[in-house]
Amino acid sequence: MISAKTKACCLIGDPVEHSLSPIMFNSAFKEMGIDCAYLAFRVLRSELGTAIAGIRGLSFVGSNVTTPHKEETLKYLDRLDPSAGLSGSVNVIHNVDGELVGYSTDGYGAIKALEEGGVSIGGMRIMVLGYGGAARAVSFELARDGRAGGILIAGRDIVKASALANGISSFLRAEAITLKEGEKAGADLIINCTPVGMYPNTDESPLPPEALASATAVMDLIYSPRETAFLRSAKAKGCKTIGGIEMLIHQGAKTFEIWFRKKAPIGVMRRAIEGEGN
Ligand SMILES: NC(=O)c1ccc[n+]([C@@H]2O[C@H](COP(=O)([O-])OP(=O)(O)OC[C@H]3O[C@@H](n4cnc5c(N)ncnc54)[C@H](OP(=O)(O)O)[C@@H]3O)[C@@H](O)[C@H]2O)c1
């Protein structure tokens, strides 16, 4: 029951109506007996600064940040954790007694989802499709982790792909290629960080099935639909497949741990979003 003592957390982004985060977090709060409510707010770009100031002004525990604000949020914060500083992307704000600290848990969520899915990235040649916020978070976390053998950043704009590859090349061998080149490049693990194949364009795929010839595992960050056309063709080729819902759960669990310094009830969070959406 919401009372005068109830704390608050939120999601800010545009759009947010599709988000599974309120269901996931409110179930976790209930399970753990935490008196807190999680709400989703659609925030226009022009109001981002005032929305973030409100987190401090209203003493919110913190906030998640989603598209299109993950990068611009940096300039409104007091301090950045290395996860956010390195990737230049924030998806979690923690309000520590009025000091707003930014984190990125997307990369952590992706690597944890791979591990839990039985994919061991040690020595792997990994192809990341896209160079947007999620691709940056995943690539920098792979670079920080250091176990991968190398990264190919494949995108439709080679200049933008090169900018990301250059950024991570001091940590890990990295190369930029076009998506067309990506069709023949060959990689052990391919991670789709583009929205190609997302609802309602569910017949689309970022690469044709032939591009999966040398892959042993394929991950798609998209979670609507749960199984994309890209993952279906990977499965048909005998690859291990990991969907975006697992990353969503693990980045959420890490967020919970940052806010409450308690282990997240992952099973409850997973069950809460199972059956939601498509
Ligand atoms: N599972 C999770 O927890 C989770 C977390 C974060 C994100 N995601 C998902 O990851 C995806 C990307 O999110 P984001 O925040 O990184 O978005 P973003 O910052 O807008 O980046 C999108 C990337 O995809 C590329 N792209 C867009 N349309 C394309 C097309 N038709 N063909 C080729 N490339 C295309 C963009 O390249 P251009 O600049 O050339 O357009 C850009 O590199 C979304 O589907 C999102 O839902 C999932």
PDB file of N, CA and C in Angstrom, residues 8 20 26 36 57 74-75 81 101 122 133 146 176 183 190-191 223 278:
ATOM      1  N   ALA A   8      10.251   6.504  -3.942  1.00  0.00           N
ATOM      2  CA  ALA A   8       9.927   6.368  -5.367  1.00  0.00           C
ATOM      3  C   ALA A   8      11.171   6.185  -6.235  1.00  0.00           C
ATOM      4  N   LEU A  20       8.714  -2.814 -19.576  1.00  0.00           N
ATOM      5  CA  LEU A  20       8.415  -3.879 -18.618  1.00  0.00           C
ATOM      6  C   LEU A  20       9.027  -3.560 -17.247  1.00  0.00           C
ATOM      7  N   ASN A  26       8.430  -3.314  -9.396  1.00  0.00           N
ATOM      8  CA  ASN A  26       7.413  -3.311  -8.338  1.00  0.00           C
ATOM      9  C   ASN A  26       7.226  -4.713  -7.754  1.00  0.00           C
ATOM     10  N   CYS A  36       8.534   1.032  -1.680  1.00  0.00           N
ATOM     11  CA  CYS A  36       8.950   1.898  -2.782  1.00  0.00           C
ATOM     12  C   CYS A  36       8.036   1.636  -3.980  1.00  0.00           C
ATOM     13  N   GLY A  57      15.175  16.832  -6.286  1.00  0.00           N
ATOM     14  CA  GLY A  57      14.220  17.685  -5.563  1.00  0.00           C
ATOM     15  C   GLY A  57      13.175  16.894  -4.800  1.00  0.00           C
ATOM     16  N   LEU A  74      24.167  12.391 -19.138  1.00  0.00           N
ATOM     17  CA  LEU A  74      25.488  12.555 -18.498  1.00  0.00           C
ATOM     18  C   LEU A  74      25.715  13.968 -17.984  1.00  0.00           C
ATOM     19  N   LYS A  75      25.289  14.940 -18.770  1.00  0.00           N
ATOM     20  CA  LYS A  75      25.641  16.325 -18.420  1.00  0.00           C
ATOM     21  C   LYS A  75      24.851  16.866 -17.222  1.00  0.00           C
ATOM     22  N   ASP A  81      29.964   6.661 -12.486  1.00  0.00           N
ATOM     23  CA  ASP A  81      30.677   5.413 -12.257  1.00  0.00           C
ATOM     24  C   ASP A  81      31.464   5.112 -13.549  1.00  0.00           C
ATOM     25  N   VAL A 101      24.429  10.099  -9.107  1.00  0.00           N
ATOM     26  CA  VAL A 101      25.533   9.307  -9.660  1.00  0.00           C
ATOM     27  C   VAL A 101      25.010   8.460 -10.820  1.00  0.00           C
ATOM     28  N   GLY A 122      35.462 -16.145 -23.720  1.00  0.00           N
ATOM     29  CA  GLY A 122      36.930 -16.178 -23.725  1.00  0.00           C
ATOM     30  C   GLY A 122      37.484 -16.470 -25.120  1.00  0.00           C
ATOM     31  N   GLY A 133      23.545   3.571 -28.449  1.00  0.00           N
ATOM     32  CA  GLY A 133      23.749   3.511 -27.004  1.00  0.00           C
ATOM     33  C   GLY A 133      23.999   2.099 -26.488  1.00  0.00           C
ATOM     34  N   GLY A 146      37.641  -7.869 -21.024  1.00  0.00           N
ATOM     35  CA  GLY A 146      38.944  -8.266 -21.563  1.00  0.00           C
ATOM     36  C   GLY A 146      39.094  -9.712 -22.014  1.00  0.00           C
ATOM     37  N   ALA A 176      36.311  -1.758 -37.461  1.00  0.00           N
ATOM     38  CA  ALA A 176      34.995  -1.342 -37.955  1.00  0.00           C
ATOM     39  C   ALA A 176      34.774  -1.893 -39.359  1.00  0.00           C
ATOM     40  N   GLU A 183      28.377  -9.512 -43.442  1.00  0.00           N
ATOM     41  CA  GLU A 183      27.743 -10.736 -43.962  1.00  0.00           C
ATOM     42  C   GLU A 183      28.776 -11.830 -44.245  1.00  0.00           C
ATOM     43  N   ILE A 190      27.664 -13.253 -32.526  1.00  0.00           N
ATOM     44  CA  ILE A 190      27.119 -12.038 -33.141  1.00  0.00           C
ATOM     45  C   ILE A 190      26.061 -11.457 -32.193  1.00  0.00           C
ATOM     46  N   ILE A 191      26.176 -10.158 -31.900  1.00  0.00           N
ATOM     47  CA  ILE A 191      25.219  -9.513 -30.992  1.00  0.00           C
ATOM     48  C   ILE A 191      24.496  -8.401 -31.749  1.00  0.00           C
ATOM     49  N   TYR A 223      13.662  -7.457 -27.237  1.00  0.00           N
ATOM     50  CA  TYR A 223      12.844  -8.407 -26.465  1.00  0.00           C
ATOM     51  C   TYR A 223      11.371  -8.382 -26.864  1.00  0.00           C
ATOM     52  N   ASN A 278       4.918  -9.718 -26.035  1.00  0.00           N
ATOM     53  CA  ASN A 278       4.793 -10.864 -26.942  1.00  0.00           C
ATOM     54  C   ASN A 278       6.123 -11.582 -27.067  1.00  0.00           C
TER      55      ASN A 278
END
